[in-house]
Amino acid sequence: MTPNALERQIRAVFPSISHILFETLIERLKTLSGSIEESGVPVDPAILSSAEFYLVMLCSPFAADHFTRCPQDLSGFSKSLDLEKRYSEHTLSHKLNRLLDGAGADDPISFRKKLVDFKLYEVVRIAWRDLTGRADLDETMADLSHLAQACISAAFDFLYKSLCRQWGTPVDANGNFQQIVVLGMGKLGAWELNFSSDIDLIFAYLEDGYTTGESPISNHEFFTKLCRAFLKMFTAKEGVHFYRVDARLRPYGDSGPLVMSCAALEDYYQAQGREWERYALIKARPVAGDLAAGEAVLKCLNSFIYRRYLDYNSFDSFRDMKQRIAQQVKSAQLKHNIKLGAGGIREVEFFGQLFQLIRGGVEPVLQERPILKVLDLLVASGCIDGKTCKDLTSAYCFLRKVENRLQEYEDRQTHDIPQDPEMREVLALAMGYETFEVFFEALSGVQTLVHSHFSQLLVGASDTEDDGRSRDLSRIWDNINAPQFITDAVSIPGFEDPERVVSILKNLAAHPSTQRLTPSGRKKLNRLVPRLVKAAGRAEDAETVLIQLVDLIITIERRTCYLSLLIENKGALETLVTLASKSAWIITFLSRHPALLDELMHPATLYAPPKREDLEREMDRRMERVPPGELEFLLEELNIFCQVNTLRVAAADVSGNYPLMKVSDHLTYIAETILAQVLTSSWRIVTEKYGLPEGLLSDAVEGSGFLILAYGKVGGLEMGYKSDLDLVFLFRADSGYTRGAQRSIETIRFYGNLGQRIIHALTVHTSAGTLYGADMRLRPGGDSGTIVSHIDGFKEYLFDQAWTWEHQALIRARAVAGDPELIKEFNDIRGEVLTLKRDPETLKKEVAEMRERMRAQRLKTEPGIFDLKQSPGGIVDIEFLVQYLALKHAHDYPDVIVWTDNIRLIEGLSVEGLVSAEESQILQEAYVTMRQVMHRLTLQEKPARVDEALFMDRAREVAAVYDTHLAL
């Protein structure tokens, strides 16, 4: 190509390029042309005249110099079509292995040269695809990470074999071969490596021992030699662009051993690990050597990195980290640094990783390495909104592209926006902007947005509350036990009796839990108490609310992370006060399950109980987190699921916008979702252990031949906050033994084992609490009956042996989980039993006498007091009346027993004309009203007893209807 033609072509690609850059590019092209001509390497003219080629030559002097020194690589690109390809995660390691296969097995100089040449070829290919837009950011970071990992792995394999020839193979005490464990940290670990990044590594080996050679050395010495040889091989030599390895993240840093056993590594982190080391380990992953052992090490360290509770206790440490970052960005040296400066890459990463460290132990789904994936998960978990995620995601991608374009210029680890005008122009062109000014405006906007989000992190109540009232309350608390403290002059806004407040606070200060607080815990309590009093003072019944909150604080204060949560989130404290003013039960519930305090930070979900399908999806997500075989973890997840959703129902309930029927429905849905999952998990355990009963063709729960029946409150869709589960287990299977597992047992024992596991899961106490009380007394034979019943025996029992009260109970029975075929069979049996023709007088006598026996046993009469359940005209009278009428008339009117809940049962009786419209209205209104009052009393932790005057008229009306139909 003639000089004039070349100049015209360059002007066509870069119409607004400055004269200096134009001349620089022309000079680079001429130099390369001479090198190609001198080497005699054939290069495709189409590449040499392409716009992509000109862009790479202009924006990356590093690539231009490489092509000049190695024109064969430019030729290789055109022959191999490597520039056209998107590599898989294994491509680079396979290519490197083929290149090294049989090449200089004991010549480290030759080996290193091949490794360096391979690395240079591939980084130039990566730079080309990045600069020309052929690769997106994800591909660029992944390729750079896989390239580094391939080189690290190949180097260790080579050096390990070399040292084994010299010293023998390292083994443990049992003679098992030992390999190096190499953990890639930071961006390498997260597949996010940038173009000229250091690679941060930590080295370990499995166990102590000795090598097998003639002159054995200890494993520690062997692996120390191996790591030193690796570092020597990777040390950049003059004129050669290779990797810089940083091993300072290891235990004790530069002063610590270069490599240590996995046990010593674990001991260090568990005993001495600091918050910044937790932060550093978030992205760690095995990159070379024994990868399985590396995963095992990280699994052991998981409890150090991610605490099994919401780690608000570390807020002060995280705040210190944030403040150090904020302090650094003020440095003039970092003014134009897109990594460490204000609004830089580090602030985006800190934003995501802070949530991971606080919540990752409770929500294992957040235990991800790549930051973009973490941001998406934070939206799904409700930690941040979609806009924040979108802002930070687009900003991160922009900044990482800038980072790579800066480093692709000279393969130099820089993050500073250049001051040189020509370099600034090149950066703008590399980023797709016509001028640096336009690019810099976009960059400034991105950094401002990132820094705004970063600045909102860890902004606690202490940052916004420092008014005179808060200072007065702080002085009161600080002097609460001082002998000279005089309460006469104390005034506390919102409280009628300040001396009572002082007395409440003195009880808190004197409580043994408070006395045993650490200095750090006491400091947190000192910050929280004034805010607690101030917030309680705004409630309607301030003193009662304060007493409840102080009781809660006494319960949780030894776990100071919860104090931190209330300190750090003003909205959570305000929500807590609101709930306390509405329901003592909720505060008691939170005291038993303090991990639920985190829910106070999410009012959007706190006051909106999920629908049934949403509950099922949430359950599926939780179960995905549970590793196979981790039964304890599974039970904890079930308990947390139950508690979180029960709290949401209660919060919606006390907000005043949720009717009783919806509350009962939601509590029932929660129980049903849990029962379905408990059955699934228990079925999996017993089938893996014993195989399948004869006749079953599938190992799915749907074909299990097993069924869970719910009676009472669950069956009748009338669950309350304190309801137990009345359950009966049925099965249908051929007699015989199980098959398909190492151990075989009788079918009846198989299903008995399944039933016991279900009851155990529901009732066992875990560190996260207990699910439900399970009552099995309604099964055939009661307490003396078997834990599971064959459905044929169940049917026979109901027809031939069951008492009338058992048929009454069957009205409210409903299949809630299990085999669909068995559910259909049960529904048929229920219909047959309930529609039997009965003698009306005998039925009336048996039902009425049972009701009076129950009343005599359970009603404690007290003048002027109405027992909502047991008094004449109360809830149980309505239930017995409805059951009697259903059993009496179901033979002729089978539709009256279709439903299991009392309201629809009453409606059904009315539709068929079995009770009058007036009687139906009396029963329904009384039933709903009494349940509502009883429900409110439960939330206030009060018994179901009220002033007789409140229900005198209504109870009299119910009693009259009862006597009309059921009086003897």
mmCIF file of C-alpha atoms in Angstrom, residues 465 493-495 528-550 552-553 565-566 569-587 590 597 600-601 606-607 647 651 654-655 940:
data_model
loop_
_atom_site.group_PDB
_atom_site.id
_atom_site.type_symbol
_atom_site.label_atom_id
_atom_site.label_comp_id
_atom_site.label_asym_id
_atom_site.label_seq_id
_atom_site.Cartn_x
_atom_site.Cartn_y
_atom_site.Cartn_z
ATOM 1 C CA GLU A 465 -29.470 11.759 65.837
ATOM 2 C CA PRO A 493 -40.936 13.329 76.871
ATOM 3 C CA GLY A 494 -43.777 10.915 76.133
ATOM 4 C CA PHE A 495 -43.884 9.374 79.622
ATOM 5 C CA LEU A 528 -29.061 2.030 71.860
ATOM 6 C CA VAL A 529 -30.896 2.714 75.149
ATOM 7 C CA PRO A 530 -31.407 6.495 74.688
ATOM 8 C CA ARG A 531 -32.771 5.902 71.195
ATOM 9 C CA LEU A 532 -34.997 3.124 72.490
ATOM 10 C CA VAL A 533 -36.506 5.374 75.180
ATOM 11 C CA LYS A 534 -36.940 8.242 72.764
ATOM 12 C CA ALA A 535 -38.690 6.009 70.198
ATOM 13 C CA ALA A 536 -40.926 4.388 72.840
ATOM 14 C CA GLY A 537 -41.919 7.838 74.079
ATOM 15 C CA ARG A 538 -43.621 8.494 70.763
ATOM 16 C CA ALA A 539 -45.927 5.460 71.192
ATOM 17 C CA GLU A 540 -49.467 5.748 72.531
ATOM 18 C CA ASP A 541 -48.872 3.531 75.588
ATOM 19 C CA ALA A 542 -45.232 4.516 76.014
ATOM 20 C CA GLU A 543 -44.547 2.812 79.345
ATOM 21 C CA THR A 544 -45.961 -0.564 78.270
ATOM 22 C CA VAL A 545 -44.030 -0.391 75.006
ATOM 23 C CA LEU A 546 -40.803 0.458 76.829
ATOM 24 C CA ILE A 547 -41.259 -2.482 79.219
ATOM 25 C CA GLN A 548 -41.734 -4.857 76.279
ATOM 26 C CA LEU A 549 -38.706 -3.470 74.443
ATOM 27 C CA VAL A 550 -36.504 -3.678 77.530
ATOM 28 C CA LEU A 552 -36.573 -7.925 74.385
ATOM 29 C CA ILE A 553 -33.216 -6.199 74.891
ATOM 30 C CA LEU A 565 -28.836 -3.891 63.912
ATOM 31 C CA LEU A 566 -31.151 -1.605 65.906
ATOM 32 C CA ASN A 569 -31.089 1.057 61.195
ATOM 33 C CA LYS A 570 -33.429 3.731 62.488
ATOM 34 C CA GLY A 571 -36.311 2.321 60.446
ATOM 35 C CA ALA A 572 -35.915 -1.074 62.111
ATOM 36 C CA LEU A 573 -36.171 0.502 65.558
ATOM 37 C CA GLU A 574 -39.251 2.514 64.579
ATOM 38 C CA THR A 575 -40.903 -0.614 63.166
ATOM 39 C CA LEU A 576 -40.102 -2.493 66.368
ATOM 40 C CA VAL A 577 -41.792 0.212 68.448
ATOM 41 C CA THR A 578 -44.858 0.083 66.187
ATOM 42 C CA LEU A 579 -45.134 -3.685 66.554
ATOM 43 C CA ALA A 580 -44.602 -3.480 70.323
ATOM 44 C CA SER A 581 -47.453 -0.994 70.631
ATOM 45 C CA LYS A 582 -49.736 -3.387 68.755
ATOM 46 C CA SER A 583 -48.766 -6.828 70.033
ATOM 47 C CA ALA A 584 -46.919 -8.196 73.045
ATOM 48 C CA TRP A 585 -46.971 -11.598 71.338
ATOM 49 C CA ILE A 586 -44.867 -10.312 68.438
ATOM 50 C CA ILE A 587 -42.226 -8.990 70.838
ATOM 51 C CA LEU A 590 -38.954 -11.843 68.348
ATOM 52 C CA LEU A 597 -35.132 -8.640 63.713
ATOM 53 C CA LEU A 600 -37.723 -5.095 60.403
ATOM 54 C CA MET A 601 -35.402 -3.576 57.823
ATOM 55 C CA LEU A 606 -42.760 -7.366 56.400
ATOM 56 C CA TYR A 607 -46.336 -6.164 55.945
ATOM 57 C CA LEU A 647 -43.873 -12.643 61.533
ATOM 58 C CA ALA A 651 -47.164 -7.646 61.183
ATOM 59 C CA VAL A 654 -51.630 -5.784 63.606
ATOM 60 C CA SER A 655 -51.358 -3.138 60.899
ATOM 61 C CA GLN A 940 -51.514 -9.335 73.525
#
